[in-house]
mmCIF file of C-alpha atoms and ligand atoms in Angstrom:
data_model
loop_
_atom_site.group_PDB
_atom_site.id
_atom_site.type_symbol
_atom_site.label_atom_id
_atom_site.label_comp_id
_atom_site.label_asym_id
_atom_site.label_seq_id
_atom_site.Cartn_x
_atom_site.Cartn_y
_atom_site.Cartn_z
ATOM 1 C CA MET Q 581 80.769 115.187 79.494
ATOM 2 C CA ASN Q 582 81.261 111.638 80.593
ATOM 3 C CA ARG Q 583 84.819 111.355 79.376
ATOM 4 C CA VAL Q 584 87.657 111.023 81.843
ATOM 5 C CA LEU Q 585 91.147 112.137 80.904
ATOM 6 C CA VAL Q 586 93.581 109.758 82.557
ATOM 7 C CA THR Q 587 97.141 111.052 82.552
ATOM 8 C CA GLY Q 588 99.717 108.320 83.030
ATOM 9 C CA GLY Q 589 97.017 105.871 81.966
ATOM 10 C CA THR Q 590 99.416 103.294 80.533
ATOM 11 C CA GLY Q 591 101.326 103.223 83.833
ATOM 12 C CA TYR Q 592 100.830 100.786 86.673
ATOM 13 C CA ILE Q 593 97.960 102.295 88.664
ATOM 14 C CA GLY Q 594 96.628 104.277 85.689
ATOM 15 C CA SER Q 595 96.085 101.198 83.516
ATOM 16 C CA HIS Q 596 94.152 99.399 86.268
ATOM 17 C CA THR Q 597 92.031 102.492 86.805
ATOM 18 C CA VAL Q 598 91.300 102.803 83.085
ATOM 19 C CA VAL Q 599 89.943 99.244 83.195
ATOM 20 C CA GLU Q 600 87.700 100.008 86.177
ATOM 21 C CA LEU Q 601 86.439 103.214 84.530
ATOM 22 C CA MET Q 602 85.687 101.493 81.228
ATOM 23 C CA GLU Q 603 83.907 98.657 82.991
ATOM 24 C CA LYS Q 604 81.708 101.289 84.642
ATOM 25 C CA GLY Q 605 80.839 102.758 81.226
ATOM 26 C CA PHE Q 606 83.083 105.822 81.240
ATOM 27 C CA ASP Q 607 84.725 106.979 78.040
ATOM 28 C CA VAL Q 608 88.398 107.438 78.619
ATOM 29 C CA VAL Q 609 91.252 109.195 76.898
ATOM 30 C CA ILE Q 610 94.768 108.497 78.064
ATOM 31 C CA ILE Q 611 97.660 110.919 77.893
ATOM 32 C CA ASP Q 612 101.025 109.264 78.401
ATOM 33 C CA ASN Q 613 104.475 109.984 77.022
ATOM 34 C CA LEU Q 614 105.496 106.337 77.560
ATOM 35 C CA SER Q 615 108.500 107.427 79.619
ATOM 36 C CA ASN Q 616 107.749 104.673 82.122
ATOM 37 C CA SER Q 617 105.266 102.415 80.345
ATOM 38 C CA GLN Q 618 104.739 100.616 77.089
ATOM 39 C CA ILE Q 619 102.177 100.965 74.350
ATOM 40 C CA GLU Q 620 101.336 97.218 74.633
ATOM 41 C CA VAL Q 621 99.512 98.040 77.867
ATOM 42 C CA LEU Q 622 96.663 99.161 75.615
ATOM 43 C CA ASP Q 623 96.393 95.566 74.321
ATOM 44 C CA GLY Q 624 96.080 94.342 77.897
ATOM 45 C CA ILE Q 625 93.339 96.876 78.627
ATOM 46 C CA ALA Q 626 91.527 95.907 75.421
ATOM 47 C CA GLY Q 627 91.919 92.225 76.310
ATOM 48 C CA ILE Q 628 90.109 92.800 79.588
ATOM 49 C CA THR Q 629 87.460 95.338 78.569
ATOM 50 C CA GLY Q 630 86.929 94.367 74.919
ATOM 51 C CA LYS Q 631 87.622 97.945 73.867
ATOM 52 C CA ARG Q 632 90.743 99.984 73.185
ATOM 53 C CA PRO Q 633 90.791 103.295 75.043
ATOM 54 C CA ASP Q 634 91.643 106.467 73.149
ATOM 55 C CA PHE Q 635 95.313 107.195 73.561
ATOM 56 C CA GLU Q 636 97.393 110.309 72.969
ATOM 57 C CA GLN Q 637 101.152 110.074 73.208
ATOM 58 C CA VAL Q 638 101.817 113.503 74.629
ATOM 59 C CA ASP Q 639 104.294 114.824 77.147
ATOM 60 C CA LEU Q 640 102.444 116.928 79.708
ATOM 61 C CA ARG Q 641 105.441 119.257 79.891
ATOM 62 C CA ASP Q 642 104.462 120.253 76.332
ATOM 63 C CA LYS Q 643 101.707 122.738 77.030
ATOM 64 C CA ALA Q 644 100.620 123.279 73.422
ATOM 65 C CA ASN Q 645 100.116 119.587 72.743
ATOM 66 C CA THR Q 646 98.429 119.071 76.093
ATOM 67 C CA PHE Q 647 95.950 121.802 75.189
ATOM 68 C CA ASN Q 648 95.429 120.137 71.789
ATOM 69 C CA VAL Q 649 94.131 117.017 73.536
ATOM 70 C CA PHE Q 650 91.444 119.113 75.241
ATOM 71 C CA ARG Q 651 90.528 120.584 71.821
ATOM 72 C CA LYS Q 652 90.321 117.135 70.262
ATOM 73 C CA TYR Q 653 88.124 115.726 73.050
ATOM 74 C CA PRO Q 654 85.687 118.491 74.034
ATOM 75 C CA ASP Q 655 83.690 115.981 76.098
ATOM 76 C CA ILE Q 656 86.398 115.664 78.771
ATOM 77 C CA GLY Q 657 84.573 116.285 82.046
ATOM 78 C CA SER Q 658 87.122 115.161 84.587
ATOM 79 C CA ILE Q 659 90.761 114.318 85.003
ATOM 80 C CA ILE Q 660 92.643 111.715 86.983
ATOM 81 C CA HIS Q 661 96.253 112.790 87.140
ATOM 82 C CA PHE Q 662 98.636 109.861 87.622
ATOM 83 C CA ALA Q 663 101.475 110.997 85.358
ATOM 84 C CA ALA Q 664 104.592 111.749 87.354
ATOM 85 C CA PHE Q 665 108.083 110.488 88.014
ATOM 86 C CA LYS Q 666 107.938 108.355 91.151
ATOM 87 C CA ALA Q 667 111.308 106.839 92.071
ATOM 88 C CA VAL Q 668 112.417 108.215 95.428
ATOM 89 C CA GLY Q 669 116.139 107.445 94.976
ATOM 90 C CA GLU Q 670 116.271 108.803 91.433
ATOM 91 C CA SER Q 671 114.614 112.001 92.618
ATOM 92 C CA VAL Q 672 117.575 112.655 94.939
ATOM 93 C CA GLU Q 673 119.931 112.339 91.956
ATOM 94 C CA LYS Q 674 117.769 114.290 89.494
ATOM 95 C CA PRO Q 675 115.763 116.715 91.634
ATOM 96 C CA LEU Q 676 115.231 119.285 88.903
ATOM 97 C CA GLU Q 677 113.789 116.688 86.511
ATOM 98 C CA TYR Q 678 111.368 115.630 89.218
ATOM 99 C CA TYR Q 679 110.295 119.167 90.051
ATOM 100 C CA HIS Q 680 110.060 120.037 86.367
ATOM 101 C CA ASN Q 681 107.957 117.026 85.424
ATOM 102 C CA ASN Q 682 105.708 116.623 88.427
ATOM 103 C CA ILE Q 683 104.983 120.286 88.995
ATOM 104 C CA ASN Q 684 104.855 121.710 85.480
ATOM 105 C CA SER Q 685 102.601 118.878 84.308
ATOM 106 C CA LEU Q 686 100.156 119.752 87.044
ATOM 107 C CA ILE Q 687 100.267 123.485 86.287
ATOM 108 C CA TYR Q 688 99.575 122.960 82.588
ATOM 109 C CA LEU Q 689 96.680 120.660 83.388
ATOM 110 C CA LEU Q 690 95.185 123.236 85.748
ATOM 111 C CA GLU Q 691 95.605 125.900 83.069
ATOM 112 C CA ALA Q 692 93.872 123.633 80.586
ATOM 113 C CA MET Q 693 91.040 123.063 83.085
ATOM 114 C CA ASN Q 694 90.606 126.807 83.249
ATOM 115 C CA ALA Q 695 90.742 127.284 79.501
ATOM 116 C CA PHE Q 696 88.413 124.386 78.617
ATOM 117 C CA ARG Q 697 86.102 124.605 81.637
ATOM 118 C CA VAL Q 698 86.857 121.220 83.104
ATOM 119 C CA ASN Q 699 86.235 121.285 86.833
ATOM 120 C CA ASN Q 700 86.741 117.817 88.271
ATOM 121 C CA PHE Q 701 90.196 116.657 89.268
ATOM 122 C CA VAL Q 702 91.557 113.631 91.100
ATOM 123 C CA PHE Q 703 95.198 113.720 92.153
ATOM 124 C CA SER Q 704 97.577 110.820 92.884
ATOM 125 C CA SER Q 705 99.155 111.657 96.196
ATOM 126 C CA SER Q 706 101.078 109.485 98.583
ATOM 127 C CA CYS Q 707 101.498 108.544 102.228
ATOM 128 C CA THR Q 708 105.065 109.848 101.874
ATOM 129 C CA VAL Q 709 103.580 113.242 102.812
ATOM 130 C CA TYR Q 710 103.257 111.949 106.410
ATOM 131 C CA GLY Q 711 106.951 110.995 106.699
ATOM 132 C CA GLU Q 712 107.581 109.041 109.930
ATOM 133 C CA PRO Q 713 104.199 109.519 111.591
ATOM 134 C CA ASP Q 714 103.909 110.364 115.293
ATOM 135 C CA THR Q 715 100.835 108.184 115.756
ATOM 136 C CA LEU Q 716 99.578 105.080 114.003
ATOM 137 C CA PRO Q 717 97.401 104.385 112.157
ATOM 138 C CA VAL Q 718 97.699 107.631 110.190
ATOM 139 C CA THR Q 719 94.621 109.749 109.621
ATOM 140 C CA GLU Q 720 94.267 112.477 107.019
ATOM 141 C CA ASN Q 721 94.729 115.036 109.810
ATOM 142 C CA ALA Q 722 98.226 113.870 110.688
ATOM 143 C CA PRO Q 723 100.762 116.665 110.218
ATOM 144 C CA ILE Q 724 102.671 116.881 106.961
ATOM 145 C CA LYS Q 725 106.327 116.227 107.721
ATOM 146 C CA LYS Q 726 109.296 117.673 105.895
ATOM 147 C CA ALA Q 727 109.688 115.554 102.781
ATOM 148 C CA SER Q 728 112.614 113.141 102.831
ATOM 149 C CA SER Q 729 113.113 113.323 99.053
ATOM 150 C CA PRO Q 730 112.437 115.667 96.134
ATOM 151 C CA TYR Q 731 109.797 113.158 94.975
ATOM 152 C CA GLY Q 732 107.938 113.399 98.282
ATOM 153 C CA ASN Q 733 108.278 117.155 98.153
ATOM 154 C CA THR Q 734 106.632 117.277 94.712
ATOM 155 C CA LYS Q 735 103.563 115.565 96.194
ATOM 156 C CA GLN Q 736 103.395 118.108 99.020
ATOM 157 C CA ILE Q 737 103.899 121.036 96.651
ATOM 158 C CA CYS Q 738 101.295 119.681 94.204
ATOM 159 C CA GLU Q 739 98.709 119.404 96.984
ATOM 160 C CA GLU Q 740 99.448 123.025 97.938
ATOM 161 C CA ILE Q 741 99.180 124.166 94.325
ATOM 162 C CA LEU Q 742 95.813 122.431 94.049
ATOM 163 C CA GLN Q 743 94.497 124.187 97.140
ATOM 164 C CA ASP Q 744 95.717 127.556 95.897
ATOM 165 C CA ALA Q 745 94.264 126.948 92.429
ATOM 166 C CA LEU Q 746 90.825 126.556 93.992
ATOM 167 C CA ILE Q 747 90.747 130.090 95.366
ATOM 168 C CA PRO Q 748 90.331 131.974 92.077
ATOM 169 C CA ASN Q 749 88.508 129.006 90.469
ATOM 170 C CA PRO Q 750 85.519 128.306 92.698
ATOM 171 C CA ASP Q 751 84.093 125.836 90.176
ATOM 172 C CA PHE Q 752 87.063 123.504 90.560
ATOM 173 C CA LYS Q 753 86.467 120.379 92.651
ATOM 174 C CA ILE Q 754 89.466 118.362 93.709
ATOM 175 C CA ILE Q 755 90.097 115.068 95.456
ATOM 176 C CA SER Q 756 93.579 114.086 96.526
ATOM 177 C CA LEU Q 757 94.037 110.378 97.130
ATOM 178 C CA ARG Q 758 96.959 109.450 99.334
ATOM 179 C CA TYR Q 759 98.032 105.934 98.436
ATOM 180 C CA PHE Q 760 99.850 103.666 100.833
ATOM 181 C CA ASN Q 761 101.717 100.760 99.143
ATOM 182 C CA PRO Q 762 99.947 99.571 95.970
ATOM 183 C CA ILE Q 763 100.824 95.999 94.992
ATOM 184 C CA GLY Q 764 99.498 93.155 92.834
ATOM 185 C CA ALA Q 765 98.030 93.014 89.362
ATOM 186 C CA HIS Q 766 94.727 92.598 87.582
ATOM 187 C CA PRO Q 767 93.328 89.083 88.174
ATOM 188 C CA SER Q 768 93.396 88.457 84.403
ATOM 189 C CA ALA Q 769 97.212 88.903 84.520
ATOM 190 C CA LEU Q 770 96.882 90.975 81.337
ATOM 191 C CA ILE Q 771 98.102 94.158 83.037
ATOM 192 C CA GLY Q 772 100.357 94.691 86.033
ATOM 193 C CA GLU Q 773 103.418 96.499 87.257
ATOM 194 C CA LEU Q 774 106.300 96.523 84.798
ATOM 195 C CA PRO Q 775 109.251 98.248 86.421
ATOM 196 C CA VAL Q 776 111.954 99.475 84.060
ATOM 197 C CA GLY Q 777 115.327 98.054 85.139
ATOM 198 C CA VAL Q 778 115.950 96.893 88.696
ATOM 199 C CA PRO Q 779 112.783 97.281 90.766
ATOM 200 C CA ASN Q 780 112.860 99.640 93.745
ATOM 201 C CA ASN Q 781 109.721 98.234 95.309
ATOM 202 C CA LEU Q 782 109.453 95.152 97.453
ATOM 203 C CA VAL Q 783 106.868 93.033 95.639
ATOM 204 C CA PRO Q 784 108.273 93.287 92.081
ATOM 205 C CA PHE Q 785 111.679 92.495 93.566
ATOM 206 C CA ILE Q 786 110.240 89.424 95.272
ATOM 207 C CA THR Q 787 108.530 88.121 92.125
ATOM 208 C CA GLN Q 788 111.607 88.800 89.962
ATOM 209 C CA THR Q 789 113.779 86.949 92.482
ATOM 210 C CA ALA Q 790 111.369 84.035 92.623
ATOM 211 C CA ILE Q 791 111.373 83.714 88.838
ATOM 212 C CA GLY Q 792 115.171 83.789 88.717
ATOM 213 C CA LEU Q 793 115.716 87.245 87.246
ATOM 214 C CA ARG Q 794 117.444 88.497 90.430
ATOM 215 C CA ASP Q 795 119.878 86.498 92.565
ATOM 216 C CA GLU Q 796 118.452 87.465 95.915
ATOM 217 C CA LEU Q 797 116.210 89.945 97.650
ATOM 218 C CA ARG Q 798 117.995 92.390 99.904
ATOM 219 C CA VAL Q 799 115.879 93.111 102.946
ATOM 220 C CA PHE Q 800 116.558 96.581 104.249
ATOM 221 C CA GLY Q 801 116.959 96.144 107.986
ATOM 222 C CA ASN Q 802 115.539 93.893 110.704
ATOM 223 C CA ASP Q 803 116.508 96.059 113.644
ATOM 224 C CA TYR Q 804 113.493 98.351 113.611
ATOM 225 C CA ASN Q 805 111.420 98.948 116.701
ATOM 226 C CA THR Q 806 108.607 96.720 115.397
ATOM 227 C CA PRO Q 807 107.376 93.331 116.683
ATOM 228 C CA ASP Q 808 109.656 91.304 114.387
ATOM 229 C CA GLY Q 809 112.214 94.052 113.686
ATOM 230 C CA TYR Q 810 111.258 94.448 110.009
ATOM 231 C CA GLY Q 811 109.792 97.585 108.417
ATOM 232 C CA ILE Q 812 106.021 97.826 108.329
ATOM 233 C CA ARG Q 813 103.801 99.126 105.504
ATOM 234 C CA ASP Q 814 100.170 99.067 104.430
ATOM 235 C CA TYR Q 815 100.017 97.015 101.220
ATOM 236 C CA ILE Q 816 96.918 97.778 99.166
ATOM 237 C CA ASN Q 817 95.703 95.791 96.152
ATOM 238 C CA VAL Q 818 95.961 97.852 92.973
ATOM 239 C CA VAL Q 819 92.461 96.934 91.776
ATOM 240 C CA ASP Q 820 90.977 97.952 95.125
ATOM 241 C CA LEU Q 821 92.939 101.189 94.842
ATOM 242 C CA SER Q 822 91.713 101.759 91.294
ATOM 243 C CA ARG Q 823 88.079 101.292 92.299
ATOM 244 C CA ALA Q 824 88.444 104.223 94.690
ATOM 245 C CA HIS Q 825 89.274 106.479 91.739
ATOM 246 C CA VAL Q 826 86.021 105.608 89.999
ATOM 247 C CA ILE Q 827 84.140 106.386 93.197
ATOM 248 C CA ALA Q 828 86.011 109.691 93.511
ATOM 249 C CA ILE Q 829 85.060 110.648 89.937
ATOM 250 C CA GLU Q 830 81.407 109.772 90.592
ATOM 251 C CA ARG Q 831 81.494 111.821 93.792
ATOM 252 C CA LEU Q 832 82.780 114.846 91.860
ATOM 253 C CA LEU Q 833 80.332 114.435 88.971
ATOM 254 C CA GLU Q 834 77.410 114.065 91.380
ATOM 255 C CA ASN Q 835 78.508 117.027 93.524
ATOM 256 C CA ARG Q 836 78.686 114.939 96.674
ATOM 257 C CA GLN Q 837 81.809 116.594 98.068
ATOM 258 C CA LYS Q 838 81.810 118.024 101.576
ATOM 259 C CA GLN Q 839 84.556 120.475 100.633
ATOM 260 C CA LYS Q 840 86.047 121.673 97.366
ATOM 261 C CA PHE Q 841 89.329 120.004 98.267
ATOM 262 C CA GLU Q 842 89.121 116.606 99.864
ATOM 263 C CA ILE Q 843 91.823 114.206 100.953
ATOM 264 C CA PHE Q 844 91.440 110.470 101.467
ATOM 265 C CA ASN Q 845 93.873 107.847 102.690
ATOM 266 C CA LEU Q 846 93.744 104.718 100.565
ATOM 267 C CA GLY Q 847 95.053 101.763 102.506
ATOM 268 C CA THR Q 848 93.874 98.600 104.183
ATOM 269 C CA GLY Q 849 94.426 99.811 107.744
ATOM 270 C CA LYS Q 850 96.681 96.857 108.412
ATOM 271 C CA GLY Q 851 100.440 97.136 108.816
ATOM 272 C CA LEU Q 852 102.513 94.174 107.630
ATOM 273 C CA SER Q 853 106.230 93.595 107.985
ATOM 274 C CA VAL Q 854 108.605 92.760 105.142
ATOM 275 C CA LEU Q 855 109.077 89.336 106.717
ATOM 276 C CA GLU Q 856 105.322 88.707 106.753
ATOM 277 C CA ILE Q 857 105.173 89.556 103.041
ATOM 278 C CA ILE Q 858 108.061 87.189 102.267
ATOM 279 C CA GLN Q 859 106.578 84.361 104.329
ATOM 280 C CA THR Q 860 103.122 84.751 102.814
ATOM 281 C CA PHE Q 861 104.604 84.753 99.320
ATOM 282 C CA GLU Q 862 106.550 81.578 100.074
ATOM 283 C CA ARG Q 863 103.499 79.867 101.534
ATOM 284 C CA ILE Q 864 101.108 80.592 98.681
ATOM 285 C CA THR Q 865 103.540 79.946 95.832
ATOM 286 C CA GLY Q 866 105.436 77.081 97.443
ATOM 287 C CA LYS Q 867 108.658 78.801 96.356
ATOM 288 C CA LYS Q 868 111.557 79.394 98.717
ATOM 289 C CA LEU Q 869 112.742 82.951 98.341
ATOM 290 C CA LYS Q 870 116.446 83.709 98.539
ATOM 291 C CA TYR Q 871 116.906 86.783 100.696
ATOM 292 C CA ARG Q 872 119.523 88.451 102.865
ATOM 293 C CA VAL Q 873 119.121 91.130 105.498
ATOM 294 C CA VAL Q 874 121.278 94.173 104.796
ATOM 295 C CA ASP Q 875 121.491 97.688 106.273
ATOM 296 C CA ARG Q 876 118.461 99.921 106.431
ATOM 297 C CA ARG Q 877 117.741 101.885 103.254
ATOM 298 C CA ASP Q 878 118.287 105.652 103.501
ATOM 299 C CA GLY Q 879 115.056 107.568 103.814
ATOM 300 C CA ASP Q 880 112.915 104.553 104.815
ATOM 301 C CA VAL Q 881 110.441 105.130 107.624
ATOM 302 C CA GLU Q 882 110.073 102.448 110.291
ATOM 303 C CA GLN Q 883 106.366 101.916 109.948
ATOM 304 C CA VAL Q 884 103.382 103.539 108.318
ATOM 305 C CA TYR Q 885 99.845 102.290 107.847
ATOM 306 C CA ALA Q 886 96.566 104.000 107.200
ATOM 307 C CA ASP Q 887 93.491 104.741 109.122
ATOM 308 C CA PRO Q 888 91.213 104.351 106.089
ATOM 309 C CA SER Q 889 87.961 104.975 107.992
ATOM 310 C CA TYR Q 890 87.314 108.350 106.373
ATOM 311 C CA ALA Q 891 87.468 106.779 102.895
ATOM 312 C CA ASN Q 892 85.469 103.777 104.150
ATOM 313 C CA ASN Q 893 82.675 105.957 105.522
ATOM 314 C CA GLU Q 894 82.634 108.877 103.091
ATOM 315 C CA LEU Q 895 83.404 107.084 99.829
ATOM 316 C CA GLY Q 896 81.742 103.822 100.759
ATOM 317 C CA TRP Q 897 84.981 102.203 99.648
ATOM 318 C CA LYS Q 898 86.944 99.495 101.372
ATOM 319 C CA ALA Q 899 89.980 97.418 100.473
ATOM 320 C CA GLU Q 900 88.541 93.953 99.888
ATOM 321 C CA LYS Q 901 91.172 91.680 98.461
ATOM 322 C CA THR Q 902 93.282 89.504 100.721
ATOM 323 C CA LEU Q 903 97.053 89.656 100.849
ATOM 324 C CA GLU Q 904 97.152 86.086 99.540
ATOM 325 C CA GLU Q 905 95.148 86.794 96.382
ATOM 326 C CA THR Q 906 97.059 90.030 95.852
ATOM 327 C CA LEU Q 907 100.469 88.358 96.038
ATOM 328 C CA LEU Q 908 99.225 85.536 93.816
ATOM 329 C CA SER Q 909 98.071 88.089 91.233
ATOM 330 C CA ALA Q 910 101.549 89.668 91.282
ATOM 331 C CA TRP Q 911 103.065 86.209 90.799
ATOM 332 C CA SER Q 912 100.723 85.302 87.915
ATOM 333 C CA TRP Q 913 101.602 88.595 86.228
ATOM 334 C CA GLU Q 914 105.336 87.977 86.668
ATOM 335 C CA LYS Q 915 105.003 84.536 85.076
ATOM 336 C CA TYR Q 916 102.880 85.941 82.233
ATOM 337 C CA ILE Q 917 105.299 88.726 81.280
ATOM 338 C CA ARG Q 918 108.340 86.505 81.504
ATOM 339 C CA SER Q 919 106.730 83.902 79.251
ATOM 340 C CA LYS Q 920 105.806 86.676 76.835
ATOM 341 C CA TYR Q 921 109.350 88.061 76.749
ATOM 342 C CA ASN Q 922 110.877 84.610 76.432
ATOM 343 C CA ALA Q 923 108.518 83.780 73.594
ATOM 344 C CA LYS Q 924 109.624 86.976 71.840
ATOM 345 C CA GLY Q 925 113.238 85.903 72.421
HETATM 346 P P1 NAD G 1772 103.960 104.639 86.657
HETATM 347 O O1 NAD G 1772 105.345 105.182 86.415
HETATM 348 O O2 NAD G 1772 103.709 103.213 86.370
HETATM 349 O O3 NAD G 1772 102.894 105.509 85.838
HETATM 350 C C1 NAD G 1772 103.079 106.873 85.585
HETATM 351 C C2 NAD G 1772 102.869 107.089 84.081
HETATM 352 O O4 NAD G 1772 103.005 108.483 83.800
HETATM 353 C C3 NAD G 1772 103.883 106.362 83.214
HETATM 354 O O5 NAD G 1772 103.184 105.593 82.244
HETATM 355 C C4 NAD G 1772 104.693 107.469 82.552
HETATM 356 O O6 NAD G 1772 105.090 107.126 81.235
HETATM 357 C C5 NAD G 1772 103.722 108.631 82.581
HETATM 358 N N1 NAD G 1772 104.342 109.965 82.607
HETATM 359 C C6 NAD G 1772 105.284 110.415 83.471
HETATM 360 N N2 NAD G 1772 105.576 111.699 83.172
HETATM 361 C C7 NAD G 1772 104.792 112.063 82.124
HETATM 362 C C8 NAD G 1772 104.627 113.249 81.363
HETATM 363 N N3 NAD G 1772 105.366 114.340 81.591
HETATM 364 N N4 NAD G 1772 103.729 113.268 80.364
HETATM 365 C C9 NAD G 1772 102.984 112.177 80.100
HETATM 366 N N5 NAD G 1772 103.093 111.022 80.775
HETATM 367 C C10 NAD G 1772 103.997 110.968 81.769
HETATM 368 O O7 NAD G 1772 103.599 105.006 88.166
HETATM 369 P P2 NAD G 1772 102.409 104.459 89.087
HETATM 370 O O8 NAD G 1772 102.980 103.550 90.101
HETATM 371 O O9 NAD G 1772 101.271 104.014 88.260
HETATM 372 O O10 NAD G 1772 102.040 105.805 89.854
HETATM 373 C C11 NAD G 1772 101.001 106.646 89.409
HETATM 374 C C12 NAD G 1772 100.911 107.853 90.324
HETATM 375 O O11 NAD G 1772 100.690 107.405 91.662
HETATM 376 C C13 NAD G 1772 102.165 108.710 90.378
HETATM 377 O O12 NAD G 1772 101.778 110.066 90.472
HETATM 378 C C14 NAD G 1772 102.844 108.273 91.651
HETATM 379 O O13 NAD G 1772 103.657 109.289 92.199
HETATM 380 C C15 NAD G 1772 101.640 107.977 92.530
HETATM 381 N N6 NAD G 1772 101.916 107.032 93.617
HETATM 382 C C16 NAD G 1772 102.409 105.788 93.316
HETATM 383 C C17 NAD G 1772 102.699 104.891 94.346
HETATM 384 C C18 NAD G 1772 103.286 103.525 94.040
HETATM 385 O O14 NAD G 1772 103.802 102.896 94.949
HETATM 386 N N7 NAD G 1772 103.203 103.030 92.819
HETATM 387 C C19 NAD G 1772 102.466 105.262 95.683
HETATM 388 C C20 NAD G 1772 101.958 106.530 95.955
HETATM 389 C C21 NAD G 1772 101.676 107.409 94.903
HETATM 390 N N1 UDP G 1773 112.174 96.671 100.884
HETATM 391 C C1 UDP G 1773 113.169 95.725 101.040
HETATM 392 N N2 UDP G 1773 113.865 95.316 99.935
HETATM 393 C C2 UDP G 1773 113.623 95.810 98.687
HETATM 394 C C3 UDP G 1773 112.612 96.769 98.536
HETATM 395 C C4 UDP G 1773 111.903 97.187 99.659
HETATM 396 O O1 UDP G 1773 113.418 95.264 102.151
HETATM 397 O O2 UDP G 1773 114.319 95.415 97.738
HETATM 398 C C5 UDP G 1773 111.386 97.106 102.055
HETATM 399 C C6 UDP G 1773 111.502 98.593 102.377
HETATM 400 O O3 UDP G 1773 112.609 98.827 103.221
HETATM 401 C C7 UDP G 1773 110.160 98.874 103.037
HETATM 402 C C8 UDP G 1773 109.191 97.922 102.331
HETATM 403 O O4 UDP G 1773 110.018 96.898 101.752
HETATM 404 O O5 UDP G 1773 110.193 98.516 104.404
HETATM 405 C C9 UDP G 1773 108.376 98.595 101.205
HETATM 406 O O6 UDP G 1773 109.276 99.270 100.344
HETATM 407 P P1 UDP G 1773 108.827 99.795 98.916
HETATM 408 O O7 UDP G 1773 110.056 100.340 98.238
HETATM 409 O O8 UDP G 1773 108.071 98.741 98.176
HETATM 410 O O9 UDP G 1773 107.792 100.963 99.243
HETATM 411 P P2 UDP G 1773 107.955 102.316 100.084
HETATM 412 O O10 UDP G 1773 107.233 102.085 101.370
HETATM 413 O O11 UDP G 1773 109.411 102.594 100.257
HETATM 414 O O12 UDP G 1773 107.261 103.329 99.237
#
């Protein structure tokens, strides 16, 4: 029962986690419907690990086919559930699609866990559940604020569903990982973040601007109540983040949980402003970035960064990579994919 089902495993964080799992000797099967990722990601994973993970192109909203995956792989012992829609702005425009996808997918997976006696579950949650926090850095005990978007609300609702699902299923063991801002790419540059269309997130927008794909970066506000006026976030390297998932799976498999439902913040503990990110990128790449300050973006919080000490102490996990190497990895990935696309014509 060493196999891990990774939903959303061809996506950004999922693909990096699949690599870390495989390098630790876990068998993996990926479920992804490729709605926000490409099948070529499997080549990248194979390029790094030397092995192609099992892959099932299934939509988790299709309960029958989801159950079929559990029949086909009876050795599934745990699940890491990444698959979800994740664009905050889009979720305001298409709330029902977000609720339908993010919540039904989770319900079907929990039903499959029941039916096929799989007990270990790791959930991709987010620091959006804290909204604009009252105190910084944010601990796991900070109050959950009213979600500012349907996307954020799906994360809150999913965490509640998970807690409720535990009551009649005392064998279930669940870890919810609340990510801060994942950035960067695998050091091999064979996998990374591949946003479809215009990126919403800061770092892909920076790298696409630097490579000439976008005219300029729009910086959303410099009139915040922060030391330099720019918004502050906790930017965490995606490989560091992925390693925490392997540790969470090991914790579940080895019954080391303190409670049946555990929550961990995954961040560096350090808040950095948008300007600091831009300046660091310029320094390490030697490229001048074209940017312009515009109005604040609706729904943005002023500042949020983690107190990661619970994860540090309990999981024995710590963010290790520097901002410099993380931004360089994002830049190497950007150059790699652009050269690949240009070569294809
Ligand atoms: P991603 O879009 O790159 O990966 C998600 C994957 O899930 C995609 O490959 C997509 O095709 C797949 N998918 C979506 N719906 C599906 C369905 N119904 N059936 C099968 N596959 C489906 O996103 P990501 O950045 O890797 O995020 C992974 C998880 O982490 C998500 O749950 C997201 O909400 C959460 N998260 C991400 C961030 C971030 O900044 N990237 C921050 C906090 C939390
Ligand atoms: N940001 C920006 N320009 C962009 C994208 C993001 O100035 O094109 C800022 C945003 O206002 C926030 C930070 O960068 O302060 C991180 O935003 P991102 O969308 O990457 O993550 P979020 O914290 O919103 O999940």
